[in-house]
Coordinates of C-alpha atoms and ligand atoms in Angstrom, one line a residue:
M1 CA -3.6 36.1 -10.1
K2 CA -2.9 33.6 -12.9
T3 CA 0.0 31.2 -13.2
F4 CA 2.3 31.1 -16.2
E5 CA 0.6 27.9 -17.2
E6 CA -2.8 29.6 -17.1
L7 CA -1.4 32.4 -19.2
G8 CA -0.7 29.8 -21.9
I9 CA 3.1 29.3 -21.5
A10 CA 4.2 25.9 -22.8
A11 CA 6.1 23.2 -21.0
P12 CA 9.7 23.8 -22.2
L13 CA 9.5 27.5 -21.3
L14 CA 7.8 26.7 -18.0
Q15 CA 10.6 24.4 -17.0
A16 CA 13.3 26.9 -17.8
I17 CA 11.7 29.8 -16.0
R18 CA 10.9 27.6 -13.0
E19 CA 14.6 26.8 -12.8
M20 CA 15.3 30.5 -12.9
G21 CA 13.1 31.0 -9.9
Y22 CA 10.1 32.7 -11.6
E23 CA 7.2 31.3 -9.7
V24 CA 4.4 33.7 -10.4
P25 CA 4.0 36.2 -13.3
M26 CA 4.8 39.8 -12.6
P27 CA 1.9 42.3 -13.5
V28 CA 3.4 43.3 -16.8
Q29 CA 3.7 39.6 -17.8
E30 CA 0.1 38.8 -16.8
E31 CA -1.0 41.6 -19.2
V32 CA 1.3 41.2 -22.1
I33 CA 1.7 37.4 -22.5
P34 CA -1.8 36.6 -23.6
L35 CA -1.8 39.5 -26.1
L36 CA 1.4 38.4 -27.7
L37 CA 0.4 34.8 -27.8
G38 CA -2.5 35.9 -29.9
N39 CA -2.5 37.5 -33.4
D40 CA -2.6 41.1 -34.6
N41 CA -2.3 42.7 -31.2
D42 CA -0.6 46.0 -30.8
V43 CA 0.4 47.0 -27.3
I44 CA 2.0 50.1 -25.8
A45 CA 3.4 49.3 -22.4
L46 CA 4.6 52.0 -20.0
A47 CA 6.9 50.2 -17.7
Q48 CA 10.3 50.8 -16.4
T49 CA 13.1 48.4 -16.3
G50 CA 13.0 46.0 -13.4
T51 CA 9.3 45.3 -13.9
G52 CA 9.9 41.9 -15.7
K53 CA 9.3 43.2 -19.2
T54 CA 11.9 41.0 -20.9
A55 CA 10.1 37.8 -19.9
A56 CA 6.7 39.6 -20.7
Y57 CA 7.6 39.7 -24.4
G58 CA 10.3 37.1 -24.5
L59 CA 8.2 34.1 -23.4
P60 CA 5.4 34.6 -25.9
V61 CA 7.8 35.6 -28.7
L62 CA 9.7 32.3 -28.2
Q63 CA 6.6 30.3 -28.0
N64 CA 5.3 31.7 -31.3
I65 CA 8.4 30.5 -33.2
N66 CA 8.1 27.9 -35.8
Q67 CA 11.4 26.2 -35.7
Q68 CA 11.0 24.5 -39.1
Q69 CA 11.0 27.8 -40.7
Q70 CA 14.6 29.0 -40.8
Q71 CA 13.8 32.8 -41.0
P72 CA 13.6 35.5 -38.5
Q73 CA 10.1 35.5 -37.0
A74 CA 10.7 37.9 -34.1
L75 CA 12.5 41.2 -34.1
I76 CA 13.5 43.0 -30.9
L77 CA 14.9 46.5 -31.2
C78 CA 16.7 48.1 -28.3
P79 CA 19.0 51.1 -27.9
T80 CA 22.3 49.7 -26.9
R81 CA 24.7 46.9 -27.5
E82 CA 24.7 46.0 -23.8
L83 CA 20.9 45.8 -23.6
C84 CA 21.0 43.8 -26.9
L85 CA 23.3 41.2 -25.3
Q86 CA 21.4 41.1 -22.1
I87 CA 18.0 40.5 -23.9
A88 CA 19.6 37.8 -26.1
G89 CA 21.1 36.2 -23.0
D90 CA 17.7 36.2 -21.2
L91 CA 16.0 34.7 -24.3
N92 CA 18.7 32.0 -24.4
D93 CA 18.0 31.2 -20.8
Y94 CA 14.2 31.0 -21.4
S95 CA 14.7 28.8 -24.5
K96 CA 17.1 26.4 -22.8
Y97 CA 14.7 23.5 -23.5
M98 CA 13.8 24.5 -27.0
D99 CA 16.5 22.6 -28.9
G100 CA 17.6 24.2 -32.2
L101 CA 16.0 27.6 -31.5
K102 CA 18.4 30.3 -32.7
I103 CA 18.7 33.8 -31.3
L104 CA 21.1 36.3 -32.8
P105 CA 22.2 39.6 -31.2
V106 CA 23.0 42.2 -33.9
Y107 CA 24.8 45.3 -32.8
G108 CA 27.4 47.8 -34.0
G109 CA 31.0 47.5 -33.0
S110 CA 31.2 43.8 -33.6
S111 CA 32.1 41.9 -36.9
I112 CA 29.2 42.4 -39.4
D113 CA 30.6 39.5 -41.4
S114 CA 30.1 36.9 -38.7
Q115 CA 26.6 38.3 -38.1
I116 CA 25.9 37.9 -41.8
K117 CA 27.3 34.3 -41.8
T118 CA 25.0 33.4 -38.9
L119 CA 22.0 35.0 -40.5
K120 CA 22.7 32.9 -43.6
K121 CA 22.6 29.7 -41.6
G122 CA 19.2 30.7 -40.3
V123 CA 18.0 32.4 -37.1
H124 CA 14.6 32.6 -35.5
V125 CA 14.9 35.7 -33.3
V126 CA 16.9 38.8 -34.1
V127 CA 17.7 41.2 -31.2
A128 CA 19.1 44.3 -32.8
T129 CA 20.2 47.9 -32.3
P130 CA 18.6 50.0 -35.1
G131 CA 21.8 51.2 -36.8
R132 CA 23.3 47.8 -37.3
L133 CA 20.0 46.3 -38.5
I134 CA 19.7 49.0 -41.1
D135 CA 23.2 48.2 -42.3
L136 CA 22.2 44.5 -42.7
M137 CA 19.0 45.5 -44.4
E138 CA 20.9 47.6 -46.9
R139 CA 23.2 44.7 -47.7
K140 CA 20.0 42.6 -48.1
T141 CA 21.3 40.0 -45.7
V142 CA 18.4 40.0 -43.4
N143 CA 14.9 39.1 -44.4
L144 CA 12.0 40.6 -42.4
N145 CA 9.2 39.2 -44.4
D146 CA 8.2 36.5 -41.9
I147 CA 8.3 38.6 -38.8
K148 CA 5.3 37.9 -36.6
N149 CA 6.3 39.9 -33.5
V150 CA 8.1 43.2 -33.3
I151 CA 9.2 44.5 -30.0
L152 CA 10.6 48.0 -29.4
D153 CA 12.3 47.9 -26.0
E154 CA 13.2 51.2 -24.3
A155 CA 11.6 53.0 -27.3
D156 CA 12.1 56.4 -25.6
E157 CA 15.8 55.8 -25.3
M158 CA 16.1 54.7 -28.9
L159 CA 14.5 58.0 -30.0
N160 CA 16.7 60.0 -27.5
M161 CA 19.7 58.4 -29.2
G162 CA 18.6 59.6 -32.6
F163 CA 17.3 56.4 -34.0
T164 CA 13.9 57.8 -35.2
D165 CA 14.7 57.5 -38.9
S166 CA 16.2 54.1 -38.6
I167 CA 13.1 52.8 -36.6
N168 CA 10.8 54.3 -39.3
A169 CA 12.8 52.6 -42.0
I170 CA 12.7 49.2 -40.2
L171 CA 9.0 49.3 -39.3
A172 CA 8.2 50.1 -42.9
Q173 CA 9.7 46.8 -43.9
V174 CA 8.0 44.4 -41.5
P175 CA 4.7 42.8 -42.7
P176 CA 1.6 44.7 -41.6
A177 CA 0.0 41.5 -40.1
R178 CA 2.0 41.1 -36.9
N179 CA 2.0 41.8 -33.2
M180 CA 3.8 44.9 -32.3
L181 CA 4.7 45.8 -28.7
L182 CA 6.3 49.0 -27.7
F183 CA 7.9 49.4 -24.2
S184 CA 8.8 52.8 -22.9
A185 CA 9.3 54.3 -19.5
T186 CA 7.9 57.6 -20.8
M187 CA 5.6 58.7 -23.5
P188 CA 7.1 61.7 -25.4
Q189 CA 5.5 63.1 -28.5
E190 CA 7.7 61.2 -30.9
I191 CA 6.6 57.9 -29.5
A192 CA 3.0 58.9 -29.9
R193 CA 3.8 59.7 -33.6
I194 CA 5.4 56.2 -34.2
T195 CA 2.5 54.4 -32.5
K196 CA 0.0 56.4 -34.5
K197 CA 1.8 55.5 -37.8
Y198 CA 2.4 51.8 -37.2
M199 CA 0.0 50.5 -34.6
R200 CA -3.7 49.7 -35.0
E201 CA -5.9 50.3 -32.0
P202 CA -3.1 49.6 -29.6
R203 CA -3.8 48.4 -26.1
E204 CA -2.2 50.7 -23.5
I205 CA -0.8 49.0 -20.4
V206 CA 0.5 51.0 -17.6
I207 CA 2.6 49.3 -15.0
G208 CA 2.6 51.7 -12.0
R209 CA 1.2 55.1 -12.7
K210 CA 2.4 57.0 -15.8
N211 CA 5.8 58.7 -15.1
E212 CA 5.5 57.6 -11.5
G213 CA 8.7 57.6 -9.5
N214 CA 9.6 54.5 -7.5
E215 CA 8.1 54.6 -4.0
N216 CA 11.3 53.4 -2.4
I217 CA 13.3 56.4 -3.6
R218 CA 14.0 59.4 -1.5
H219 CA 14.6 62.5 -3.6
I220 CA 16.9 65.1 -2.0
Y221 CA 18.3 68.3 -3.5
Y222 CA 21.2 70.4 -2.3
M223 CA 21.2 73.9 -3.7
V224 CA 24.8 75.3 -3.7
H225 CA 26.8 77.9 -5.4
A226 CA 28.4 76.7 -8.7
K227 CA 31.9 76.9 -7.1
D228 CA 30.8 74.6 -4.3
K229 CA 29.3 71.8 -6.4
Y230 CA 32.3 69.6 -6.3
L231 CA 32.9 70.2 -2.5
A232 CA 29.3 69.4 -1.9
L233 CA 29.6 66.2 -3.9
K234 CA 32.6 65.2 -1.8
R235 CA 30.7 65.8 1.4
I236 CA 27.8 63.7 0.2
V237 CA 29.9 60.7 -0.8
D238 CA 31.9 61.0 2.4
F239 CA 28.8 60.9 4.4
Y240 CA 27.8 57.6 2.9
P241 CA 31.0 55.5 3.3
N242 CA 29.3 52.5 1.7
V243 CA 27.9 54.3 -1.3
Y244 CA 27.6 52.3 -4.5
G245 CA 26.4 54.8 -7.0
I246 CA 26.5 56.6 -10.3
I247 CA 27.2 60.3 -10.5
F248 CA 25.5 61.7 -13.6
C249 CA 27.1 64.6 -15.4
R250 CA 25.8 66.5 -18.4
T251 CA 28.8 66.5 -20.7
R252 CA 31.7 64.2 -21.4
K253 CA 34.1 66.9 -20.4
E254 CA 32.5 67.4 -17.0
T255 CA 32.3 63.6 -16.5
Q256 CA 36.0 63.2 -17.1
E257 CA 36.9 66.2 -14.9
I258 CA 34.8 65.1 -12.0
A259 CA 36.1 61.5 -12.2
D260 CA 39.7 62.8 -12.4
K261 CA 39.2 65.0 -9.4
L262 CA 37.6 62.2 -7.4
I263 CA 40.4 59.8 -8.3
Q264 CA 43.0 62.4 -7.3
D265 CA 41.3 62.9 -4.0
G266 CA 41.5 59.2 -3.3
Y267 CA 38.0 58.0 -4.1
N268 CA 37.4 54.7 -5.8
A269 CA 35.9 56.3 -8.9
D270 CA 36.1 56.1 -12.7
S271 CA 34.4 57.6 -15.7
L272 CA 32.1 56.3 -18.4
H273 CA 31.4 58.4 -21.5
G274 CA 31.4 58.3 -25.3
E275 CA 34.9 59.4 -25.8
L276 CA 36.3 56.2 -24.3
S277 CA 36.9 53.2 -26.6
Q278 CA 34.5 50.3 -26.4
M279 CA 37.2 48.3 -24.7
Q280 CA 37.7 51.0 -22.0
R281 CA 34.0 51.3 -21.5
D282 CA 33.6 47.5 -21.2
Y283 CA 36.4 47.4 -18.6
V284 CA 34.9 50.2 -16.5
M285 CA 31.4 48.7 -16.6
Q286 CA 32.7 45.3 -15.6
K287 CA 34.6 46.8 -12.7
F288 CA 31.5 48.6 -11.6
R289 CA 29.3 45.5 -12.0
L290 CA 31.7 43.6 -9.8
R291 CA 31.5 46.4 -7.2
N292 CA 35.3 46.8 -7.5
L293 CA 34.4 50.4 -8.3
Q294 CA 32.3 52.4 -5.8
L295 CA 31.5 55.5 -7.8
L296 CA 30.9 55.7 -11.5
V297 CA 30.8 59.1 -13.1
A298 CA 28.8 58.9 -16.3
T299 CA 26.9 60.7 -19.0
D300 CA 23.3 59.6 -19.5
V301 CA 24.0 58.1 -22.9
A302 CA 27.0 56.0 -21.8
A303 CA 25.2 54.8 -18.6
R304 CA 22.3 53.5 -20.7
G305 CA 24.4 50.4 -21.7
L306 CA 25.0 49.5 -18.1
D307 CA 22.7 46.8 -16.6
V308 CA 23.3 47.8 -13.0
D309 CA 20.3 49.0 -11.1
D310 CA 20.8 48.1 -7.5
L311 CA 22.6 51.3 -6.6
T312 CA 22.4 52.8 -3.1
H313 CA 22.6 56.3 -4.6
V314 CA 22.1 58.1 -7.8
I315 CA 23.7 61.5 -7.8
H316 CA 22.8 64.2 -10.3
Y317 CA 25.7 66.5 -10.7
G318 CA 23.3 69.1 -12.1
L319 CA 19.8 68.2 -13.3
P320 CA 19.3 66.7 -16.8
D321 CA 17.4 68.8 -19.4
E322 CA 14.7 66.1 -19.8
T323 CA 12.5 65.1 -16.8
E324 CA 12.5 61.6 -18.4
S325 CA 16.3 61.4 -17.9
Y326 CA 15.8 62.2 -14.3
T327 CA 13.3 59.3 -13.9
H328 CA 15.6 57.0 -15.7
R329 CA 18.6 57.9 -13.7
S330 CA 16.8 57.6 -10.4
G331 CA 15.2 54.4 -11.4
R332 CA 18.6 52.7 -11.0
T333 CA 18.2 52.8 -7.2
G334 CA 15.5 51.7 -4.8
R335 CA 15.0 48.4 -6.5
A336 CA 13.7 45.1 -5.2
G337 CA 12.1 46.5 -2.1
K338 CA 15.3 48.3 -1.0
T339 CA 15.4 52.0 -0.4
G340 CA 17.5 54.2 -2.6
I341 CA 18.5 57.9 -2.5
S342 CA 18.4 60.2 -5.5
I343 CA 20.5 63.3 -4.8
A344 CA 20.5 66.4 -7.0
I345 CA 23.3 68.8 -6.5
C346 CA 22.0 71.9 -8.2
H347 CA 22.2 75.6 -8.7
I348 CA 19.7 78.2 -7.7
R349 CA 18.6 78.6 -11.3
E350 CA 17.5 74.9 -11.3
K351 CA 14.9 75.5 -8.6
G352 CA 12.0 75.6 -11.1
K353 CA 13.1 72.4 -12.5
I354 CA 13.1 70.7 -9.1
R355 CA 9.5 71.7 -8.7
E356 CA 8.6 70.5 -12.2
I357 CA 10.3 67.1 -11.8
G358 CA 8.7 66.7 -8.3
K359 CA 5.2 67.3 -9.9
I360 CA 5.8 64.8 -12.7
I361 CA 7.1 62.0 -10.4
S362 CA 4.5 62.9 -7.8
K363 CA 7.1 63.3 -5.1
T364 CA 8.3 66.2 -3.0
F365 CA 12.0 66.7 -3.0
E366 CA 13.5 67.1 0.4
K367 CA 15.7 70.1 0.8
G368 CA 19.0 68.8 2.0
T369 CA 21.4 70.3 4.5
L370 CA 25.0 69.3 3.7
P371 CA 26.5 67.2 6.5
T372 CA 29.0 69.1 8.6
G373 CA 32.6 68.0 8.7
K374 CA 32.0 66.8 12.2
A375 CA 29.1 64.6 11.2
I376 CA 31.0 63.2 8.2
C377 CA 34.1 62.3 10.4
E378 CA 31.8 60.6 12.9
K379 CA 30.1 58.6 10.2
Q380 CA 33.4 57.5 8.6
L381 CA 34.9 56.6 12.0
F382 CA 32.0 54.3 12.9
N383 CA 32.1 52.8 9.5
L384 CA 35.8 52.0 10.0
V385 CA 35.1 50.5 13.4
D386 CA 32.4 48.5 11.9
Q387 CA 34.7 47.1 9.3
I388 CA 37.3 46.3 12.0
E389 CA 34.6 44.3 13.8
K390 CA 33.5 42.5 10.7
V391 CA 36.7 41.8 8.8
K392 CA 37.4 38.2 8.1
V393 CA 40.5 37.1 9.8
N394 CA 42.6 34.4 8.1
E395 CA 43.7 32.7 11.3
A396 CA 45.8 30.0 9.7
E397 CA 47.7 32.3 7.4
I398 CA 48.7 34.8 10.0
A399 CA 49.2 32.4 12.9
S400 CA 52.9 32.0 12.3
L401 CA 53.5 35.8 12.2
M402 CA 51.4 36.6 15.2
P403 CA 54.0 36.0 17.9
S404 CA 56.4 38.5 16.3
V405 CA 53.6 41.0 15.7
L406 CA 52.5 40.8 19.3
R407 CA 56.0 41.1 20.5
K408 CA 56.5 44.3 18.5
L409 CA 53.3 45.8 19.8
E410 CA 53.8 44.6 23.4
W411 CA 54.5 48.0 24.7
L412 CA 51.2 49.4 23.6
E413 CA 47.9 49.3 25.5
K414 CA 44.9 47.9 23.7
E415 CA 43.4 51.4 23.5
D416 CA 46.6 52.8 21.9
I417 CA 46.6 50.1 19.3
I418 CA 43.0 50.8 18.4
K419 CA 43.7 54.5 18.1
R420 CA 46.7 53.9 15.8
L421 CA 44.7 51.5 13.7
I422 CA 41.9 54.0 13.2
S423 CA 44.3 56.8 12.5
L424 CA 45.9 54.9 9.7
E425 CA 42.7 55.1 7.7
F426 CA 41.1 58.0 9.3
N427 CA 43.7 60.8 9.3
R428 CA 43.0 61.8 5.7
M429 CA 39.4 62.5 6.5
L430 CA 40.1 64.3 9.7
D431 CA 42.8 66.4 8.1
Y432 CA 40.5 67.4 5.3
Y433 CA 37.5 68.4 7.4
R434 CA 39.4 69.8 10.4
D435 CA 39.7 73.3 8.8
A436 CA 37.2 72.9 6.0
D437 CA 34.7 75.7 5.8
E438 CA 31.1 74.6 5.9
I439 CA 29.4 74.9 2.5
A440 CA 26.5 77.4 2.1
I441 CA 23.2 76.0 1.0
V442 CA 21.5 78.6 -1.2
D443 CA 17.9 79.1 -1.8
E444 CA 16.9 82.7 -2.5
S445 CA 13.3 82.6 -1.5
S446 CA 13.8 80.6 1.7
R447 CA 16.8 82.8 2.5
Q448 CA 14.6 85.8 2.4
E449 CA 12.0 84.0 4.4
D450 CA 14.6 82.9 6.9
R451 CA 15.9 86.4 7.2
K452 CA 12.4 87.6 7.7
E453 CA 11.5 85.0 10.2
R454 CA 14.7 85.4 12.1
G455 CA 14.2 89.1 12.0
N456 CA 10.7 88.6 13.5
H457 CA 12.1 86.5 16.2
R458 CA 14.5 89.1 17.2
S459 CA 11.7 90.8 19.0
F460 CA 11.2 87.7 21.1
K461 CA 13.5 87.5 24.1
A462 CA 14.1 84.3 26.0
E463 CA 12.3 84.0 29.3
D464 CA 14.4 84.9 32.3
G465 CA 16.7 82.1 33.2
Y466 CA 16.3 80.5 29.8
K467 CA 18.4 80.4 26.7
R468 CA 16.9 80.4 23.2
F469 CA 18.2 78.1 20.5
F470 CA 17.7 77.7 16.8
I471 CA 17.3 74.2 15.4
N472 CA 17.3 73.2 11.7
F473 CA 14.1 71.2 11.8
G474 CA 10.6 72.7 11.4
K475 CA 7.0 71.8 10.7
N476 CA 7.9 70.7 7.2
D477 CA 9.9 68.0 8.8
G478 CA 7.0 66.9 10.9
M479 CA 8.5 68.5 13.9
F480 CA 5.8 69.4 16.4
P481 CA 6.2 70.3 20.1
N482 CA 5.9 66.7 21.3
Q483 CA 8.5 65.5 18.8
L484 CA 10.9 68.3 19.7
I485 CA 10.6 67.7 23.5
E486 CA 11.1 64.0 22.9
L487 CA 14.1 64.7 20.6
I488 CA 15.7 66.9 23.3
N489 CA 15.0 64.2 26.0
R490 CA 16.5 61.5 23.8
C491 CA 19.6 63.4 22.9
V492 CA 20.3 64.9 26.3
P493 CA 20.4 62.5 29.3
G494 CA 18.9 63.6 32.6
K495 CA 16.2 66.2 33.2
V496 CA 16.2 69.3 31.0
Q497 CA 13.8 72.2 31.7
I498 CA 12.3 73.2 28.4
G499 CA 10.7 76.6 28.0
K500 CA 9.0 78.2 25.0
I501 CA 8.9 76.4 21.7
D502 CA 8.4 78.3 18.5
L503 CA 7.9 76.2 15.4
R504 CA 8.5 77.6 11.9
E505 CA 8.3 76.0 8.5
S506 CA 11.8 74.8 8.0
F507 CA 13.4 75.5 11.4
S508 CA 12.3 76.2 14.9
F509 CA 13.3 77.9 18.1
F510 CA 13.2 76.5 21.6
E511 CA 14.3 77.6 25.0
V512 CA 16.0 75.6 27.7
D513 CA 17.2 76.3 31.2
K514 CA 20.3 78.5 31.0
K515 CA 22.2 76.1 33.2
E516 CA 21.6 73.3 30.8
A517 CA 22.2 75.3 27.6
Q518 CA 25.7 74.4 26.8
R519 CA 25.1 70.7 27.4
V520 CA 21.9 70.7 25.3
M521 CA 23.7 72.3 22.4
E522 CA 26.6 70.0 22.5
R523 CA 24.6 66.8 22.9
M524 CA 22.0 67.7 20.2
N525 CA 24.7 68.6 17.7
S526 CA 26.1 65.1 17.9
Y527 CA 22.9 63.4 16.6
E528 CA 21.2 63.1 13.3
V529 CA 17.7 62.2 12.3
D530 CA 17.3 60.0 9.3
G531 CA 20.7 60.9 7.9
R532 CA 20.2 64.6 8.4
V533 CA 22.4 66.2 10.9
I534 CA 20.8 68.1 13.8
S535 CA 22.2 71.7 14.0
V536 CA 21.4 73.6 17.2
E537 CA 22.9 77.0 17.7
P538 CA 22.2 80.0 19.9
A539 CA 19.4 82.1 18.5
Q540 CA 20.4 85.6 17.5
D541 CA 19.9 88.3 20.1
K542 CA 18.3 91.7 19.4
N543 CA 21.3 93.0 17.6
G544 CA 21.3 90.1 15.3
E545 CA 24.4 88.6 16.8
K546 CA 24.7 85.1 18.1
S547 CA 25.4 84.9 21.7
G548 CA 27.5 82.2 23.1
E549 CA 30.3 80.3 21.4
K550 CA 30.7 79.5 17.8
N551 CA 29.5 76.0 16.9
R552 CA 32.1 74.8 14.5
F553 CA 34.0 71.6 14.2
N554 CA 37.4 72.1 15.5
G555 CA 39.1 68.9 14.7
G556 CA 40.7 66.3 17.0
G557 CA 39.8 67.9 20.3
T558 CA 36.1 67.8 19.6
W559 CA 36.4 64.3 18.3
K560 CA 37.8 63.0 21.5
K561 CA 35.0 64.4 23.5
R562 CA 32.3 63.1 21.2
D563 CA 34.0 59.8 20.9
S564 CA 34.0 59.2 24.6
E565 CA 30.4 60.4 24.8
R566 CA 29.5 57.8 22.2
G567 CA 31.5 55.2 24.1
S568 CA 29.6 55.8 27.3
N569 CA 26.3 55.7 25.5
R570 CA 27.1 52.3 24.0
R571 CA 28.2 50.9 27.3
S572 CA 25.2 52.0 29.2
G573 CA 22.5 51.3 26.7
G574 CA 23.8 49.5 23.7
K575 CA 22.4 51.0 20.6
N576 CA 20.3 53.3 22.6
D577 CA 20.2 56.1 20.0
K578 CA 18.5 53.9 17.5
P579 CA 14.8 53.8 18.7
W580 CA 14.2 57.5 18.5
R581 CA 16.0 57.7 15.2
K582 CA 13.6 55.0 13.9
R583 CA 10.6 56.8 15.4
M584 CA 11.6 60.0 13.7
E585 CA 12.1 58.2 10.4
R586 CA 8.5 56.9 10.5
R587 CA 7.1 60.3 10.8
Ligands
AMP1 P1 13.4 43.1 -16.5 O1 12.4 44.2 -16.2 O2 13.1 42.3 -17.7 O3 14.8 43.6 -16.6 O4 13.4 42.1 -15.3 C1 13.8 42.4 -14.0 C2 14.2 41.2 -13.1 O5 13.1 40.5 -12.7 C3 15.2 40.3 -13.9 O6 16.2 40.0 -13.0 C4 14.3 39.1 -14.1 O7 15.1 37.9 -14.2 C5 13.4 39.1 -13.0 N1 12.0 38.5 -13.3 C6 11.3 38.6 -14.4 N2 10.1 38.0 -14.2 C7 10.1 37.4 -13.0 C8 9.2 36.6 -12.3 N3 8.0 36.2 -12.9 N4 9.5 36.2 -11.1 C9 10.7 36.5 -10.6 N5 11.6 37.2 -11.2 C10 11.3 37.7 -12.4

């Protein structure tokens, strides 16, 4: 691996990037820098954001500037105002020690007169959105005759936004002898046309495999009836109390509707779409950047301007038409070595699309089972308890009030105080899920398969003295007899006699000693594996009816029981449910 110095980067830039913490070049920088420092090199780079591409072109572009010449020598085109400002900001940081170097961001929505004034004074680098640049070109206020480097950043996005004609018009005006670099996360036909027309024997650089999805992202889909989509969304966000994510919708109308509903239901959410004014959009984006907003409901186009990509979750409220959009959306999570989750809430008709996207990103989607009300309440409760443990107490400021507070609560035991504290926050969740019906997950083919499989199994009777259970994990989840036995042993303390095990693709059956049956079912239903709730229920008997009791969350009563179970777990073994959970994750 080469250093920045070995790649040819000069001292003033080296000093600036060192201060920014760039120690070694990222792969895209290693490839692109030498080419752009040279002459007449055309490059197509397939790289997603977050790969270090801004510095890859920014450093050589800045180094190639002749400051004596007061004309634009580098042109960077990008799709949105926000990206434009971000790139200009990054270039300013890199050129901190290049006195007198002028970079001008040029974008719609800001005063064109002041941009013209600055251009007249002389700038070296223009970072522009195509529409505004065309405006300036038509007014003959920008001169592209001395351009030595042209960069098309997020070229696929520019084309998606309808800038094809503008880009053609701009490229026709830059001198033929220059370096041209095109960055894109995908390579649709239209890009190929542009590269063919304006590039000469371009070098193609691929950072990561073409169209590859990020390795750190789990892709999950939930297939539900259209009427259940919003309820499914609520369950998902409730199951992740610390979610920081974007919910992508297909239309502005849907975006606004979903955001309104979420806000009404008490979520920390807001919307971002093209019908909002620029000021409103800026306000929402800033709130989201600062994490004062947990859930942003957005259209693809509006979210493009948002430079936030360290999300915990990306939620697709319906799949986008273009696979590229799916890659873009999902690429906003799972960054910098962290794991992210991309969740698609979709309709049965989108099944083919799920398969198609999976093929292109070389990933298999996990079929999700929506968390039960019971599991969500447990997750929320423990999150609340966690917050109570970790909250910063301003001792000095509350010290004077403490005696009267303590006097007022004197009559309550510690346990009562805790219960009340929890109830303050938690009752809303509990009330909602106490009587909420579980949401059906639909999947025609597997439903048929399930029916068939379950039908087959009807001919199997449990051994004498044993009870047969259904569990929602199968071979596809890496569940094999040993894993299942270990799972049962981990969930259920004490010795459990396990009988026949019958593994299927997406679920399984197992038998346990009748005397232990009730306990096994209750214990196992209080656990999850890697965020997926375990669901154990009595297998159907010959008549297709479930024997035994109905396994549904019944509100406060169940809670108490599980709460105390958890409590005793913790007391005896600390975080003793963790290891097996880990072990299962690694499967
Ligand atoms: P980009 O793909 O240009 O948006 O860059 C992604 C992130 O990586 C930005 O926060 C950059 O500041 C950072 N970055 C770029 N190059 C390097 C480097 N060589 N070393 C460390 N961080 C870098």
